[in-house]
Coordinates of C-alpha atoms and ligand atoms in Angstrom, one line a residue:
X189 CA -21.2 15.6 3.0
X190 CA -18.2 13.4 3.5
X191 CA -15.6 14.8 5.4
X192 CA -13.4 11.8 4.2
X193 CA -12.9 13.3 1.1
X194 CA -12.8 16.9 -0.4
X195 CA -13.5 18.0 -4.0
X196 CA -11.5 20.9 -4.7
X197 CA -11.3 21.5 -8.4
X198 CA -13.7 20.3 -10.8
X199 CA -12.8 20.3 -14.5
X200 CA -15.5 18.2 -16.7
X201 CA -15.9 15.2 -15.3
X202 CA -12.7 15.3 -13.5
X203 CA -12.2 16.2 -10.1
X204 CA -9.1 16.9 -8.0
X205 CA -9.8 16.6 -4.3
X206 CA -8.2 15.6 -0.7
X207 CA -8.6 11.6 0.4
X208 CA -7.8 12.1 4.5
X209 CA -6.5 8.9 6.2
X210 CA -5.6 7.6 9.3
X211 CA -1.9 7.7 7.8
X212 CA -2.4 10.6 6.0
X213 CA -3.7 13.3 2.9
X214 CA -3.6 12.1 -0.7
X215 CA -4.4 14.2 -3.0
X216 CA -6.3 13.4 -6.0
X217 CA -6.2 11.7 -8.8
X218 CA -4.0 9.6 -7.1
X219 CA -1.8 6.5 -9.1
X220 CA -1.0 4.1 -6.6
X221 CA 1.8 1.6 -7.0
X222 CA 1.2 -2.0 -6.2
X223 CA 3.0 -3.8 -3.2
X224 CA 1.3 -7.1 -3.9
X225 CA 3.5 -8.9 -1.3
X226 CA 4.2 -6.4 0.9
X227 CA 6.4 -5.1 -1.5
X228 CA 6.8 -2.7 -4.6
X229 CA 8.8 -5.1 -6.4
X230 CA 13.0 -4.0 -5.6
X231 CA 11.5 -0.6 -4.5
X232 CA 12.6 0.7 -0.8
X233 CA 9.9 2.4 0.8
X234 CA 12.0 5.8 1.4
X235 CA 12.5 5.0 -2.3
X236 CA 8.9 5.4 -2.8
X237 CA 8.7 8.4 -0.9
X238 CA 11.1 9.9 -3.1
X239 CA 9.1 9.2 -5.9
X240 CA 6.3 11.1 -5.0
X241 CA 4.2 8.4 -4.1
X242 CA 1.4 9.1 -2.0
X243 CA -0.4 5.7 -1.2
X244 CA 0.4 1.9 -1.4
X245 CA -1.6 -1.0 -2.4
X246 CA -1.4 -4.0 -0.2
X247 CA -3.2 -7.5 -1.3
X248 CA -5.6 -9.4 0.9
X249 CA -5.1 -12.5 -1.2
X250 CA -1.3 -12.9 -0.9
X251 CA -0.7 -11.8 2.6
X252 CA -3.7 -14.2 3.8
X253 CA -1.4 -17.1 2.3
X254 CA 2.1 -15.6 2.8
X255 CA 2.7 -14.6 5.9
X256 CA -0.2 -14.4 7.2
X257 CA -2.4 -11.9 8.7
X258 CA -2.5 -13.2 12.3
X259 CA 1.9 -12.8 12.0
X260 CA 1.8 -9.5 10.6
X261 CA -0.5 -7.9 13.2
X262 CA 1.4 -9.3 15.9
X263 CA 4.8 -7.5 14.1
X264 CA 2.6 -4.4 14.5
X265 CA 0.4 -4.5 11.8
X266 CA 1.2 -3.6 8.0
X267 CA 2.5 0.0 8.1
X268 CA 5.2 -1.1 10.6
X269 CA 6.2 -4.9 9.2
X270 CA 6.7 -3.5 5.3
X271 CA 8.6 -0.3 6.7
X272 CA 5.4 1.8 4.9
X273 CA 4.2 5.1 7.0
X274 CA 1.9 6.2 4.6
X275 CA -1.4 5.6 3.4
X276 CA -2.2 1.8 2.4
X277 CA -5.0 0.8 1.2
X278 CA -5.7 -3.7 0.5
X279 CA -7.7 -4.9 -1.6
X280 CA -10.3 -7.8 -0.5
X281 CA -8.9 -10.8 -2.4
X282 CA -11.8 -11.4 -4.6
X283 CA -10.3 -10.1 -8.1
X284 CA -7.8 -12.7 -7.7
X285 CA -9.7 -15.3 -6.4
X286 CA -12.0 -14.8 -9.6
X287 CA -9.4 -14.1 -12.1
X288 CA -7.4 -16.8 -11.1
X289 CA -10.2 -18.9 -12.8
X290 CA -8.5 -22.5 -12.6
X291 CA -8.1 -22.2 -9.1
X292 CA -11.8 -21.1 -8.2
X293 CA -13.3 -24.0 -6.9
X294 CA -17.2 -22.8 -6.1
X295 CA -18.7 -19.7 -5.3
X296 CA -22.1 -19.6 -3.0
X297 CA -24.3 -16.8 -1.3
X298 CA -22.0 -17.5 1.6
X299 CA -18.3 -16.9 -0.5
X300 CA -15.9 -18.8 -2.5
X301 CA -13.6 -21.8 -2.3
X302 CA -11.0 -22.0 -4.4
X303 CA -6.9 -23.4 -4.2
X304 CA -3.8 -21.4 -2.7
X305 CA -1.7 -20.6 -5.6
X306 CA 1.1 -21.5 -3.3
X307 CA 0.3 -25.0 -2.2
X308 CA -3.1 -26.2 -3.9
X309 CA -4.8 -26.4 -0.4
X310 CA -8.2 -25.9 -0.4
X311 CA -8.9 -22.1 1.1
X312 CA -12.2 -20.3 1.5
X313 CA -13.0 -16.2 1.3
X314 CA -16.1 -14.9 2.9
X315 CA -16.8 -11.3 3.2
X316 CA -16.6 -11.7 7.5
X317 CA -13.1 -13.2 6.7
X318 CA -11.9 -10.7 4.2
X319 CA -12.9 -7.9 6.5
X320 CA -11.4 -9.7 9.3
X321 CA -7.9 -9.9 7.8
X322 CA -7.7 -6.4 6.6
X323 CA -8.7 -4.7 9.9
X324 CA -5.8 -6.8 11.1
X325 CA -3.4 -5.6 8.6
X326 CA -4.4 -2.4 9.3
X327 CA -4.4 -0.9 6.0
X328 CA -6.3 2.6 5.7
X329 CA -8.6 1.8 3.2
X330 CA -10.4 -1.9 3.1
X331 CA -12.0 -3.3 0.0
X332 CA -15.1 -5.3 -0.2
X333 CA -15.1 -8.8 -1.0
X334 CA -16.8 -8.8 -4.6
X335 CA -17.6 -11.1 -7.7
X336 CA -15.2 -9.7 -10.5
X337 CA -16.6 -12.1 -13.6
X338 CA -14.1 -11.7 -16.8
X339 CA -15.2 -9.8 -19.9
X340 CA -17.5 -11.9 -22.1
X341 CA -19.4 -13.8 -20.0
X342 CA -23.1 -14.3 -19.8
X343 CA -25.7 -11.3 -18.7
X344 CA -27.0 -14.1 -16.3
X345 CA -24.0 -14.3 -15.0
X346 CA -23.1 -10.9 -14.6
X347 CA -26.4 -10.0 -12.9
X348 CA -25.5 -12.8 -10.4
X349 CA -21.9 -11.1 -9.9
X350 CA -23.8 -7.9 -9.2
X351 CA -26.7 -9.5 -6.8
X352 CA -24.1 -11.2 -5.0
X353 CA -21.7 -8.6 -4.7
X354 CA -24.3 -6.2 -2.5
X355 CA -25.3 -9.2 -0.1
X356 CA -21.4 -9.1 0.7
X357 CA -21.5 -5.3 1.0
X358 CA -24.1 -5.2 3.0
X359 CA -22.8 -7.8 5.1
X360 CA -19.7 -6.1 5.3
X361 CA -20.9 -2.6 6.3
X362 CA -20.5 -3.1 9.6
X363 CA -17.9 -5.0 10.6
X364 CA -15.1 -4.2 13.0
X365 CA -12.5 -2.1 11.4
X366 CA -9.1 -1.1 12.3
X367 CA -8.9 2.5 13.6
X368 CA -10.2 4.8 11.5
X369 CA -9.7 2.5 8.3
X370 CA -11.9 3.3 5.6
X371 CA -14.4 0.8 4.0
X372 CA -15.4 1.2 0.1
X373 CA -17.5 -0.6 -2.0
X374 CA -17.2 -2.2 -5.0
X375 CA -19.8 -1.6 -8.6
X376 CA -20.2 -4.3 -11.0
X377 CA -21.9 -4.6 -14.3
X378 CA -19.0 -5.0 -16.6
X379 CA -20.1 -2.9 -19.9
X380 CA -23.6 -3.1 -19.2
X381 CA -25.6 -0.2 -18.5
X382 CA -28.7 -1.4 -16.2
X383 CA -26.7 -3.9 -14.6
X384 CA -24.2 -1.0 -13.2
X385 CA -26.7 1.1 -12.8
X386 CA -28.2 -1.2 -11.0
X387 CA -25.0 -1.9 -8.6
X388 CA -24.7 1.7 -7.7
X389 CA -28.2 2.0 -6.9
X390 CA -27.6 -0.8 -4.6
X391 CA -24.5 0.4 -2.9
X392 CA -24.4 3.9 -3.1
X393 CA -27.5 4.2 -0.2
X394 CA -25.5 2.0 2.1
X395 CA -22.9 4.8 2.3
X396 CA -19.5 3.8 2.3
X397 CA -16.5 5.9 3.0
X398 CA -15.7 5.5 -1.3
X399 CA -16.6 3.5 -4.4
X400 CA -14.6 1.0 -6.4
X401 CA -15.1 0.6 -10.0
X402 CA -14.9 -3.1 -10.2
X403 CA -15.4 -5.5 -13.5
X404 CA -13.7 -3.2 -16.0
X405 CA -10.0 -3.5 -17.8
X406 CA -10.5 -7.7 -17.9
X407 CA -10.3 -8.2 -21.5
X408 CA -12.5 -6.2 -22.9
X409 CA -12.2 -3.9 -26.2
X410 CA -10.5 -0.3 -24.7
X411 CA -13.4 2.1 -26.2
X412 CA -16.7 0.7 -25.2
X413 CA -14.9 0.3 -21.8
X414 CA -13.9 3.6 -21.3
X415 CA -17.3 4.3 -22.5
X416 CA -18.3 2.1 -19.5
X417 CA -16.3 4.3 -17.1
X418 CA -17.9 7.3 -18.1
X419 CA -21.3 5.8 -16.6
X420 CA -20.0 4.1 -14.4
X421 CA -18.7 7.4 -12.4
X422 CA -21.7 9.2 -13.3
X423 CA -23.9 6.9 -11.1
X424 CA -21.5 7.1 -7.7
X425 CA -22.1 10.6 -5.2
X426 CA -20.1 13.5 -6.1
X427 CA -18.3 13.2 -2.8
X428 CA -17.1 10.1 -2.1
X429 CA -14.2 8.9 -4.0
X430 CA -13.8 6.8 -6.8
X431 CA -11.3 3.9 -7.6
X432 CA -10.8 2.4 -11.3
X433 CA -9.4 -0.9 -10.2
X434 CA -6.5 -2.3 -12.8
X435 CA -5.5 0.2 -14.5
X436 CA -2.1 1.8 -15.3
X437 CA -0.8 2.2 -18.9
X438 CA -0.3 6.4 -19.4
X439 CA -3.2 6.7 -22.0
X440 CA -5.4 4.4 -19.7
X441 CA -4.9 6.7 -16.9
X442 CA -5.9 9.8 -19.0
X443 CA -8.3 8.6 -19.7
X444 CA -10.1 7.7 -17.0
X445 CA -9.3 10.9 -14.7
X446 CA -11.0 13.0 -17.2
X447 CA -14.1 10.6 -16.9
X448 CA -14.2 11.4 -12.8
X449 CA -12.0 8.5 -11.7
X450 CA -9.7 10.1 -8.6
X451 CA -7.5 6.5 -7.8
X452 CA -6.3 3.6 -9.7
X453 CA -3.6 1.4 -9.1
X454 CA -1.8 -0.9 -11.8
X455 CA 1.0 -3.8 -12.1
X456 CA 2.6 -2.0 -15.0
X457 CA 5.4 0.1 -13.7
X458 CA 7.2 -2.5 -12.2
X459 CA 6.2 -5.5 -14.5
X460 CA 7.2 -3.7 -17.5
X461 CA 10.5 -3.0 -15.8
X462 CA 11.2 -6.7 -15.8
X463 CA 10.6 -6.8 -19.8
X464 CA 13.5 -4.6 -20.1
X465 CA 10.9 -1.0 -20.7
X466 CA 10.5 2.0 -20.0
X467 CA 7.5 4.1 -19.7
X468 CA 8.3 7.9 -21.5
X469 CA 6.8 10.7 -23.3
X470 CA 8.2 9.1 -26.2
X471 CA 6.2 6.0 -25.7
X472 CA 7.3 3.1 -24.4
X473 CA 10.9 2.2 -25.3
X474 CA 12.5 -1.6 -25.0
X475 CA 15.0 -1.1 -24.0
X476 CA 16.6 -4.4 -25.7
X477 CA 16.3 -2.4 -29.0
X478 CA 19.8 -2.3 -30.6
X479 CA 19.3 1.6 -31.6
X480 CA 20.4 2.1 -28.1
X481 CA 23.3 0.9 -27.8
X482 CA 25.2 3.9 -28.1
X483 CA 22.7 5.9 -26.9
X484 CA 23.8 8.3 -24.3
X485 CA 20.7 10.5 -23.5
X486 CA 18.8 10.0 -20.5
X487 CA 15.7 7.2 -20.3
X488 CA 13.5 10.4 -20.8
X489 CA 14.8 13.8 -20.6
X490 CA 12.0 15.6 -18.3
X491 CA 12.2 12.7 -15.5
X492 CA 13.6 13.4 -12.5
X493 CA 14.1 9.9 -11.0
X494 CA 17.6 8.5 -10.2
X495 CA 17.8 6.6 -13.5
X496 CA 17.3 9.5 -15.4
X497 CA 19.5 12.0 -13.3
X498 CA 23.0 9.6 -13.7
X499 CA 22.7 7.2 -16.1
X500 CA 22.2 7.1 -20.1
X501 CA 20.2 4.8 -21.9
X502 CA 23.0 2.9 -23.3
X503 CA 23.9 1.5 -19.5
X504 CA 20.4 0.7 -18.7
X505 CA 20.7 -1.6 -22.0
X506 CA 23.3 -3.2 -21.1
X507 CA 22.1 -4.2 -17.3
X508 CA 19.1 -4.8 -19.0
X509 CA 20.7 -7.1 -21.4
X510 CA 22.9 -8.7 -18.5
X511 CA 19.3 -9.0 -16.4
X512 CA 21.4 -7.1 -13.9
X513 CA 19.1 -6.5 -10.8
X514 CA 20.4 -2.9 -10.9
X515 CA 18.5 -2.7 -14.6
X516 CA 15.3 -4.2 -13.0
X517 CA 15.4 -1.7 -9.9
X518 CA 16.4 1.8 -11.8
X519 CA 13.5 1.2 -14.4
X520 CA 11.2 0.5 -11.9
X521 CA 12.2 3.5 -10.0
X522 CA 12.0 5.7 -13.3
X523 CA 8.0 3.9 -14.4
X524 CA 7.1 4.6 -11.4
X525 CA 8.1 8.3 -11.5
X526 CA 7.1 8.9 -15.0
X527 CA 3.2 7.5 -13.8
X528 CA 3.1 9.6 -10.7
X529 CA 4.7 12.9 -12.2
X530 CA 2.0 12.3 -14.9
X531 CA -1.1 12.2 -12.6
X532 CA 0.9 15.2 -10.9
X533 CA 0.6 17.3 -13.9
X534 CA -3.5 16.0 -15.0
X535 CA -4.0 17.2 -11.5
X536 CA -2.4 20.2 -11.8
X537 CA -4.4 20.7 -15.8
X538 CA -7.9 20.2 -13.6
X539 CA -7.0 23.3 -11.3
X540 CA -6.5 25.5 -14.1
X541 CA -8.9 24.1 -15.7
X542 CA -7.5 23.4 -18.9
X543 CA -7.6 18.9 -18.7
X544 CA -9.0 19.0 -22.0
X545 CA -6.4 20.8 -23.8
X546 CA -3.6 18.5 -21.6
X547 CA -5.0 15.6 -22.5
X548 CA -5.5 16.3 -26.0
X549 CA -1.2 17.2 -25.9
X550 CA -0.4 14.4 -23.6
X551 CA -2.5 12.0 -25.5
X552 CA -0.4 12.8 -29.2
X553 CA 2.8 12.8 -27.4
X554 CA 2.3 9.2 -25.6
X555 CA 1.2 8.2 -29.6
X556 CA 4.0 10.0 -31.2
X557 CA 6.2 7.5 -31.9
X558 CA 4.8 4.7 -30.6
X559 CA 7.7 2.7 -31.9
X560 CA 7.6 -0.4 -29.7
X561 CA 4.7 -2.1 -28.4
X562 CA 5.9 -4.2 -25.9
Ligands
ZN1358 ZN1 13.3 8.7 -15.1

């Protein structure tokens, strides 16, 4: 038993539980917005707080570069230099290393060289460094350094990403931590079902505080990944949690909490604010669309966020339009709402025990009009 992390309702597949944290409780499913640099892009921390969110993703990658970790622990580690007194987890720098692919330089049982996307100097990730820089960020939950290989490559190569992967984890296992930071590993195997079963077989016995769900959402077609998830879960222990890493679009997430998945964590809020868009039980309005021009209804008429409580959709179009930081900040606020508020309410479906029917109903609104795509 894990006392780490509680399982409190089941539904299905899908759990709801209790993630504890040296910053912290989060309940689960959890979305967690993205704070790449430090920073949920225009998005104050009390802001975020507001908002409902529970836990923050820092990135091992970009602080490594920019400022550096060595600077950010001597400013009193990550909680205290971003102004964040909540949960945080970082990731280990390897999905950008690897998706990044025209930067990677060489990868070797040892780790991976590749060049800073801020200078072009040469840099080089091991799993002893990775570690290294997020006990001294501090964050509450550290990611392993993995091999994350894009959809469509070789089964040779895949089986490599997987091999290699668990000769980091094991390596990393025991390395010094921050206090009481929490150390989770990370499954590979893209869509192939020996090669992931494989990966959890692998991991699961070293027993780490949670499991990531890595390899997945890189390209590939939506169904036979979801598919994917659905194993995927099924091969990690009922109590440790599990993280889909990358995703984030409302049917995406819906998806993948009724397969078991209690955390993910996704770009999309804030980077579809700067297209001019906004996530809503509508679907996904552009916001650049002349039809609202003289619109003056809210963004979306459920939402509780400070867009949607002052400020009609004809306003937003215009900042939008102008490329008015204001636009950028208010539909970030509101994506990020209308993402959390919607885990909220799957979480809520799981302890009554009705996620099918929810999803089902949340799944046909999110399609019903469906007007814009971008
Ligand atoms: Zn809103």
């Amino acid at each position: 038993m894990s006392r780490t992390f509680t399982v409190t309702a089941r539904d299905g597949a899908a759990r709801a539980g209790i993630l504890r944290t040296a910053h912290g409780a989060v309940r689960t499913p959890v979305f967690m917005p993205v704070g790449t640099k430090a920073t949920v892009k225009s998005v104050d921390p009390d802001e975020l707080r507001a908002l409902g969110a529970q836990l923050v993703l820092g990135n091992t990658y970009h602080l490594h570069l920019r400022p550096g970790e060595e600077l950010i622990a001597e400013l009193g580690g990550l909680h205290a230099f971003m102004g964040w007194d909540g949960p945080i987890l970082t990731d280990s720098g390897g999905f950008q290393v690897f998706s990044l692919r025209a930067t990677l330089l060489a990868a070797d049982d040892d780790g991976v060289t590749f060049r800073s996307v801020y200078d072009g100097r040469r840099e080089r990730f091991t799993p002893e460094l990775t570690a290294r820089i997020q006990a001294l960020l501090g964050s509450d939950v550290a990611m392993c350094l993995d091999i994350c290989p894009p959809a469509g490559v070789s089964r040779a190569e895949l089986g490599e990403a997987v091999r290699r992967t668990t000769l980091w984890a094991q390596r990393q296992r025991d390395l010094p931590r921050a206090p009481g930071q929490l150390r989770f590993a990370i499954t590979q195997g893209g869509l192939d079902e020996e090669l992931r079963r494989r990966s959890s077989e692998e991991l699961v016995p070293l027993d780490f505080d949670g499991y990531g769900i890595g390899g997945l959402s890189v390209g590939e077609e939506r169904g036979p990944m979801f598919e994917a998830t659905t194993r995927a879960a099924s091969f990690l222990p009922e109590d440790k949690p599990r993280y889909f890493m990358g995703i984030g679009d409302p049917e995406g997430i819906v998806e993948v909490i009724a397969r078991g998945v209690d955390m993910f964590d996704c770009v999309l809020p804030t980077r579809t604010a700067r297209t001019g868009s906004a996530l809503t039980w509508e679907g996904r309005l552009n916001l650049r669309n002349a039809r609202f021009a003289r619109d003056p209804g809210p963004l979306d008429p459920g939402c509780g966020c400070p867009a949607c409580g002052r400020f009609s959709r004809a306003y937003l179009r215009h900042l939008v339009n102008q490329q008015e930081i204001l636009g950028l900040r208010l539909l970030s606020l509101h994506n990020l709402r209308f993402l959390i508020d919607l885990v909220d309410s799957a979480r809520q479906a799981i302890e009554r025990g009705e996620l099918l029917r929810w999803k089902e109903d949340a799944l046909s609104r999110l399609a019903s009009t469906g007007l814009e795509t971008t």
